[in-house]
PDB file of N, CA and C in Angstrom:
ATOM      1  N   MET K 281       0.837  -1.181   0.000  1.00 58.00           N
ATOM      2  CA  MET K 281       0.000   0.000   0.000  1.00 58.00           C
ATOM      3  C   MET K 281       0.882   1.244   0.000  1.00 58.00           C
ATOM      4  N   ARG K 282       0.476   2.244  -0.741  1.00 65.00           N
ATOM      5  CA  ARG K 282       1.262   3.472  -0.710  1.00 65.00           C
ATOM      6  C   ARG K 282       0.368   4.649  -0.332  1.00 65.00           C
ATOM      7  N   PRO K 283       0.957   5.669   0.229  1.00 73.00           N
ATOM      8  CA  PRO K 283       0.173   6.838   0.641  1.00 73.00           C
ATOM      9  C   PRO K 283      -0.506   7.510  -0.543  1.00 73.00           C
ATOM     10  N   GLU K 284      -1.635   8.141  -0.271  1.00 79.00           N
ATOM     11  CA  GLU K 284      -2.391   8.824  -1.336  1.00 79.00           C
ATOM     12  C   GLU K 284      -1.592   9.924  -2.000  1.00 79.00           C
ATOM     13  N   VAL K 285      -0.710  10.561  -1.248  1.00 74.00           N
ATOM     14  CA  VAL K 285       0.099  11.628  -1.835  1.00 74.00           C
ATOM     15  C   VAL K 285       0.987  11.082  -2.947  1.00 74.00           C
ATOM     16  N   ILE K 286       1.419   9.845  -2.819  1.00 75.00           N
ATOM     17  CA  ILE K 286       2.250   9.230  -3.853  1.00 75.00           C
ATOM     18  C   ILE K 286       1.424   8.965  -5.106  1.00 75.00           C
ATOM     19  N   ASP K 287       0.211   8.457  -4.921  1.00 78.00           N
ATOM     20  CA  ASP K 287      -0.669   8.228  -6.085  1.00 78.00           C
ATOM     21  C   ASP K 287      -0.933   9.533  -6.820  1.00 78.00           C
ATOM     22  N   GLY K 288      -1.196  10.589  -6.063  1.00 80.00           N
ATOM     23  CA  GLY K 288      -1.418  11.896  -6.680  1.00 80.00           C
ATOM     24  C   GLY K 288      -0.188  12.393  -7.406  1.00 80.00           C
ATOM     25  N   ALA K 289       0.969  12.189  -6.807  1.00 77.00           N
ATOM     26  CA  ALA K 289       2.217  12.625  -7.431  1.00 77.00           C
ATOM     27  C   ALA K 289       2.467  11.873  -8.728  1.00 77.00           C
ATOM     28  N   LEU K 290       2.173  10.584  -8.745  1.00 76.00           N
ATOM     29  CA  LEU K 290       2.381   9.794  -9.962  1.00 76.00           C
ATOM     30  C   LEU K 290       1.485  10.275 -11.099  1.00 76.00           C
ATOM     31  N   GLN K 291       0.285  10.724 -10.770  1.00 82.00           N
ATOM     32  CA  GLN K 291      -0.605  11.259 -11.805  1.00 82.00           C
ATOM     33  C   GLN K 291      -0.040  12.558 -12.374  1.00 82.00           C
ATOM     34  N   LEU K 292       0.602  13.355 -11.531  1.00 82.00           N
ATOM     35  CA  LEU K 292       1.188  14.613 -11.990  1.00 82.00           C
ATOM     36  C   LEU K 292       2.368  14.393 -12.929  1.00 82.00           C
ATOM     37  N   LEU K 293       3.044  13.271 -12.779  1.00 78.00           N
ATOM     38  CA  LEU K 293       4.231  13.003 -13.597  1.00 78.00           C
ATOM     39  C   LEU K 293       3.929  12.971 -15.089  1.00 78.00           C
ATOM     40  N   ARG K 294       2.713  12.690 -15.434  1.00 79.00           N
ATOM     41  CA  ARG K 294       2.364  12.621 -16.863  1.00 79.00           C
ATOM     42  C   ARG K 294       2.507  13.971 -17.557  1.00 79.00           C
ATOM     43  N   ARG K 295       2.264  15.056 -16.806  1.00 86.00           N
ATOM     44  CA  ARG K 295       2.259  16.362 -17.443  1.00 86.00           C
ATOM     45  C   ARG K 295       3.214  17.368 -16.812  1.00 86.00           C
ATOM     46  N   HIS K 296       3.821  16.985 -15.694  1.00 85.00           N
ATOM     47  CA  HIS K 296       4.653  17.942 -14.967  1.00 85.00           C
ATOM     48  C   HIS K 296       5.958  17.287 -14.521  1.00 85.00           C
ATOM     49  N   VAL K 297       6.934  18.136 -14.247  1.00 84.00           N
ATOM     50  CA  VAL K 297       8.161  17.680 -13.609  1.00 84.00           C
ATOM     51  C   VAL K 297       7.883  17.709 -12.112  1.00 84.00           C
ATOM     52  N   LEU K 298       8.201  16.635 -11.448  1.00 77.00           N
ATOM     53  CA  LEU K 298       7.881  16.523 -10.037  1.00 77.00           C
ATOM     54  C   LEU K 298       9.154  16.453  -9.211  1.00 77.00           C
ATOM     55  N   LEU K 299       9.213  17.248  -8.159  1.00 81.00           N
ATOM     56  CA  LEU K 299      10.321  17.203  -7.221  1.00 81.00           C
ATOM     57  C   LEU K 299       9.786  16.604  -5.931  1.00 81.00           C
ATOM     58  N   PHE K 300      10.330  15.463  -5.564  1.00 75.00           N
ATOM     59  CA  PHE K 300       9.876  14.761  -4.363  1.00 75.00           C
ATOM     60  C   PHE K 300      11.027  14.778  -3.371  1.00 75.00           C
ATOM     61  N   VAL K 301      10.784  15.280  -2.175  1.00 82.00           N
ATOM     62  CA  VAL K 301      11.820  15.372  -1.148  1.00 82.00           C
ATOM     63  C   VAL K 301      11.477  14.424  -0.012  1.00 82.00           C
ATOM     64  N   ALA K 302      12.423  13.593   0.334  1.00 82.00           N
ATOM     65  CA  ALA K 302      12.256  12.681   1.472  1.00 82.00           C
ATOM     66  C   ALA K 302      13.374  12.992   2.469  1.00 82.00           C
ATOM     67  N   MET K 303      12.983  13.384   3.645  1.00 87.00           N
ATOM     68  CA  MET K 303      13.962  13.740   4.672  1.00 87.00           C
ATOM     69  C   MET K 303      14.526  12.480   5.316  1.00 87.00           C
ATOM     70  N   ALA K 304      15.800  12.505   5.590  1.00 88.00           N
ATOM     71  CA  ALA K 304      16.434  11.393   6.297  1.00 88.00           C
ATOM     72  C   ALA K 304      15.925  11.366   7.737  1.00 88.00           C
ATOM     73  N   GLN K 305      15.896  10.186   8.309  1.00 91.00           N
ATOM     74  CA  GLN K 305      15.450  10.028   9.688  1.00 91.00           C
ATOM     75  C   GLN K 305      16.537   9.305  10.480  1.00 91.00           C
ATOM     76  N   PRO K 306      17.599  10.012  10.842  1.00 94.00           N
ATOM     77  CA  PRO K 306      18.720   9.356  11.510  1.00 94.00           C
ATOM     78  C   PRO K 306      18.343   8.719  12.843  1.00 94.00           C
ATOM     79  N   GLU K 307      17.387   9.302  13.554  1.00 95.00           N
ATOM     80  CA  GLU K 307      16.991   8.715  14.838  1.00 95.00           C
ATOM     81  C   GLU K 307      16.335   7.350  14.648  1.00 95.00           C
ATOM     82  N   VAL K 308      15.562   7.195  13.580  1.00 94.00           N
ATOM     83  CA  VAL K 308      14.944   5.900  13.288  1.00 94.00           C
ATOM     84  C   VAL K 308      16.022   4.887  12.912  1.00 94.00           C
ATOM     85  N   GLU K 309      16.992   5.309  12.126  1.00 94.00           N
ATOM     86  CA  GLU K 309      18.092   4.424  11.736  1.00 94.00           C
ATOM     87  C   GLU K 309      18.898   3.975  12.950  1.00 94.00           C
ATOM     88  N   LEU K 310      19.145   4.892  13.872  1.00 96.00           N
ATOM     89  CA  LEU K 310      19.891   4.532  15.081  1.00 96.00           C
ATOM     90  C   LEU K 310      19.144   3.483  15.903  1.00 96.00           C
ATOM     91  N   ILE K 311      17.844   3.669  16.059  1.00 96.00           N
ATOM     92  CA  ILE K 311      17.033   2.703  16.814  1.00 96.00           C
ATOM     93  C   ILE K 311      17.011   1.362  16.087  1.00 96.00           C
ATOM     94  N   ALA K 312      16.888   1.399  14.766  1.00 95.00           N
ATOM     95  CA  ALA K 312      16.820   0.165  13.979  1.00 95.00           C
ATOM     96  C   ALA K 312      18.119  -0.629  14.057  1.00 95.00           C
ATOM     97  N   GLN K 313      19.248   0.063  14.164  1.00 95.00           N
ATOM     98  CA  GLN K 313      20.542  -0.608  14.160  1.00 95.00           C
ATOM     99  C   GLN K 313      21.049  -0.969  15.557  1.00 95.00           C
ATOM    100  N   ALA K 314      20.424  -0.423  16.591  1.00 95.00           N
ATOM    101  CA  ALA K 314      20.883  -0.666  17.958  1.00 95.00           C
ATOM    102  C   ALA K 314      20.583  -2.102  18.394  1.00 95.00           C
ATOM    103  N   ARG K 315      21.440  -2.629  19.223  1.00 96.00           N
ATOM    104  CA  ARG K 315      21.225  -3.962  19.792  1.00 96.00           C
ATOM    105  C   ARG K 315      20.319  -3.792  21.019  1.00 96.00           C
ATOM    106  N   PRO K 316      19.118  -4.376  20.977  1.00 96.00           N
ATOM    107  CA  PRO K 316      18.182  -4.221  22.100  1.00 96.00           C
ATOM    108  C   PRO K 316      18.696  -4.905  23.369  1.00 96.00           C
ATOM    109  N   ARG K 317      18.443  -4.253  24.498  1.00 97.00           N
ATOM    110  CA  ARG K 317      18.865  -4.806  25.791  1.00 97.00           C
ATOM    111  C   ARG K 317      17.689  -5.340  26.606  1.00 97.00           C
ATOM    112  N   ASN K 318      16.481  -5.018  26.151  1.00 98.00           N
ATOM    113  CA  ASN K 318      15.294  -5.516  26.845  1.00 98.00           C
ATOM    114  C   ASN K 318      14.154  -5.649  25.831  1.00 98.00           C
ATOM    115  N   VAL K 319      13.019  -6.120  26.313  1.00 97.00           N
ATOM    116  CA  VAL K 319      11.880  -6.379  25.421  1.00 97.00           C
ATOM    117  C   VAL K 319      11.370  -5.084  24.791  1.00 97.00           C
ATOM    118  N   GLU K 320      11.293  -4.021  25.561  1.00 97.00           N
ATOM    119  CA  GLU K 320      10.806  -2.743  25.013  1.00 97.00           C
ATOM    120  C   GLU K 320      11.705  -2.269  23.874  1.00 97.00           C
ATOM    121  N   GLN K 321      13.009  -2.334  24.066  1.00 97.00           N
ATOM    122  CA  GLN K 321      13.937  -1.922  23.020  1.00 97.00           C
ATOM    123  C   GLN K 321      13.854  -2.839  21.804  1.00 97.00           C
ATOM    124  N   MET K 322      13.552  -4.102  22.048  1.00 97.00           N
ATOM    125  CA  MET K 322      13.394  -5.044  20.935  1.00 97.00           C
ATOM    126  C   MET K 322      12.214  -4.638  20.058  1.00 97.00           C
ATOM    127  N   PHE K 323      11.096  -4.291  20.696  1.00 97.00           N
ATOM    128  CA  PHE K 323       9.924  -3.865  19.928  1.00 97.00           C
ATOM    129  C   PHE K 323      10.175  -2.542  19.213  1.00 97.00           C
ATOM    130  N   ARG K 324      10.873  -1.627  19.869  1.00 97.00           N
ATOM    131  CA  ARG K 324      11.205  -0.346  19.230  1.00 97.00           C
ATOM    132  C   ARG K 324      12.107  -0.574  18.014  1.00 97.00           C
ATOM    133  N   ALA K 325      13.083  -1.453  18.170  1.00 97.00           N
ATOM    134  CA  ALA K 325      13.995  -1.741  17.056  1.00 97.00           C
ATOM    135  C   ALA K 325      13.236  -2.388  15.900  1.00 97.00           C
ATOM    136  N   ALA K 326      12.341  -3.313  16.216  1.00 97.00           N
ATOM    137  CA  ALA K 326      11.563  -3.971  15.160  1.00 97.00           C
ATOM    138  C   ALA K 326      10.680  -2.965  14.424  1.00 97.00           C
ATOM    139  N   ALA K 327      10.050  -2.060  15.170  1.00 97.00           N
ATOM    140  CA  ALA K 327       9.201  -1.038  14.541  1.00 97.00           C
ATOM    141  C   ALA K 327      10.044  -0.100  13.672  1.00 97.00           C
ATOM    142  N   ALA K 328      11.213   0.291  14.168  1.00 96.00           N
ATOM    143  CA  ALA K 328      12.094   1.178  13.398  1.00 96.00           C
ATOM    144  C   ALA K 328      12.588   0.480  12.131  1.00 96.00           C
ATOM    145  N   GLN K 329      12.906  -0.815  12.240  1.00 96.00           N
ATOM    146  CA  GLN K 329      13.348  -1.572  11.061  1.00 96.00           C
ATOM    147  C   GLN K 329      12.232  -1.649  10.029  1.00 96.00           C
ATOM    148  N   GLU K 330      11.007  -1.844  10.489  1.00 95.00           N
ATOM    149  CA  GLU K 330       9.884  -1.901   9.558  1.00 95.00           C
ATOM    150  C   GLU K 330       9.662  -0.547   8.881  1.00 95.00           C
ATOM    151  N   MET K 331       9.729   0.531   9.666  1.00 93.00           N
ATOM    152  CA  MET K 331       9.579   1.872   9.087  1.00 93.00           C
ATOM    153  C   MET K 331      10.651   2.152   8.046  1.00 93.00           C
ATOM    154  N   ALA K 332      11.885   1.821   8.370  1.00 92.00           N
ATOM    155  CA  ALA K 332      12.991   2.069   7.446  1.00 92.00           C
ATOM    156  C   ALA K 332      12.828   1.223   6.181  1.00 92.00           C
ATOM    157  N   GLY K 333      12.400  -0.018   6.355  1.00 91.00           N
ATOM    158  CA  GLY K 333      12.192  -0.892   5.201  1.00 91.00           C
ATOM    159  C   GLY K 333      11.088  -0.399   4.294  1.00 91.00           C
ATOM    160  N   ARG K 334       9.989   0.036   4.892  1.00 88.00           N
ATOM    161  CA  ARG K 334       8.879   0.576   4.086  1.00 88.00           C
ATOM    162  C   ARG K 334       9.290   1.834   3.347  1.00 88.00           C
ATOM    163  N   ARG K 335      10.074   2.677   4.006  1.00 87.00           N
ATOM    164  CA  ARG K 335      10.536   3.919   3.380  1.00 87.00           C
ATOM    165  C   ARG K 335      11.410   3.598   2.173  1.00 87.00           C
ATOM    166  N   GLU K 336      12.347   2.671   2.355  1.00 88.00           N
ATOM    167  CA  GLU K 336      13.232   2.288   1.247  1.00 88.00           C
ATOM    168  C   GLU K 336      12.444   1.687   0.087  1.00 88.00           C
ATOM    169  N   LEU K 337      11.475   0.849   0.396  1.00 85.00           N
ATOM    170  CA  LEU K 337      10.641   0.239  -0.637  1.00 85.00           C
ATOM    171  C   LEU K 337       9.843   1.300  -1.387  1.00 85.00           C
ATOM    172  N   LEU K 338       9.262   2.231  -0.659  1.00 81.00           N
ATOM    173  CA  LEU K 338       8.489   3.307  -1.278  1.00 81.00           C
ATOM    174  C   LEU K 338       9.372   4.147  -2.197  1.00 81.00           C
ATOM    175  N   LEU K 339      10.557   4.515  -1.713  1.00 83.00           N
ATOM    176  CA  LEU K 339      11.459   5.321  -2.541  1.00 83.00           C
ATOM    177  C   LEU K 339      11.913   4.552  -3.782  1.00 83.00           C
ATOM    178  N   ALA K 340      12.156   3.266  -3.624  1.00 85.00           N
ATOM    179  CA  ALA K 340      12.559   2.450  -4.779  1.00 85.00           C
ATOM    180  C   ALA K 340      11.434   2.380  -5.808  1.00 85.00           C
ATOM    181  N   ARG K 341      10.204   2.205  -5.344  1.00 78.00           N
ATOM    182  CA  ARG K 341       9.064   2.147  -6.269  1.00 78.00           C
ATOM    183  C   ARG K 341       8.850   3.476  -6.980  1.00 78.00           C
ATOM    184  N   LEU K 342       9.005   4.572  -6.243  1.00 75.00           N
ATOM    185  CA  LEU K 342       8.870   5.885  -6.873  1.00 75.00           C
ATOM    186  C   LEU K 342       9.933   6.072  -7.939  1.00 75.00           C
ATOM    187  N   HIS K 343      11.146   5.710  -7.627  1.00 79.00           N
ATOM    188  CA  HIS K 343      12.235   5.845  -8.583  1.00 79.00           C
ATOM    189  C   HIS K 343      11.972   4.991  -9.820  1.00 79.00           C
ATOM    190  N   GLU K 344      11.509   3.797  -9.608  1.00 79.00           N
ATOM    191  CA  GLU K 344      11.191   2.851 -10.680  1.00 79.00           C
ATOM    192  C   GLU K 344      10.097   3.420 -11.593  1.00 79.00           C
ATOM    193  N   GLN K 345       9.061   3.978 -11.023  1.00 71.00           N
ATOM    194  CA  GLN K 345       7.925   4.464 -11.806  1.00 71.00           C
ATOM    195  C   GLN K 345       8.217   5.786 -12.485  1.00 71.00           C
ATOM    196  N   ALA K 346       9.188   6.538 -11.952  1.00 68.00           N
ATOM    197  CA  ALA K 346       9.520   7.827 -12.547  1.00 68.00           C
ATOM    198  C   ALA K 346      10.368   7.672 -13.802  1.00 68.00           C
ATOM    199  N   HIS K 347      10.995   6.507 -13.973  1.00 70.00           N
ATOM    200  CA  HIS K 347      11.884   6.305 -15.132  1.00 70.00           C
ATOM    201  C   HIS K 347      11.260   5.414 -16.152  1.00 70.00           C
TER     202      HIS K 347
END
């Protein structure tokens, strides 16, 4: 599933040049890469890994569809 803003942006690509900016999230990356020391940190790391993975997948799909 992708956000509605992405679907709208893809429709604009047919007639316009689109500039898409994705901000880095270093705090999410740090949590995703940290070695958990307890159950709470394990869940935080898993959630951060999922967020980072979804972001990378979304950016890859956007790049793929733009070319």
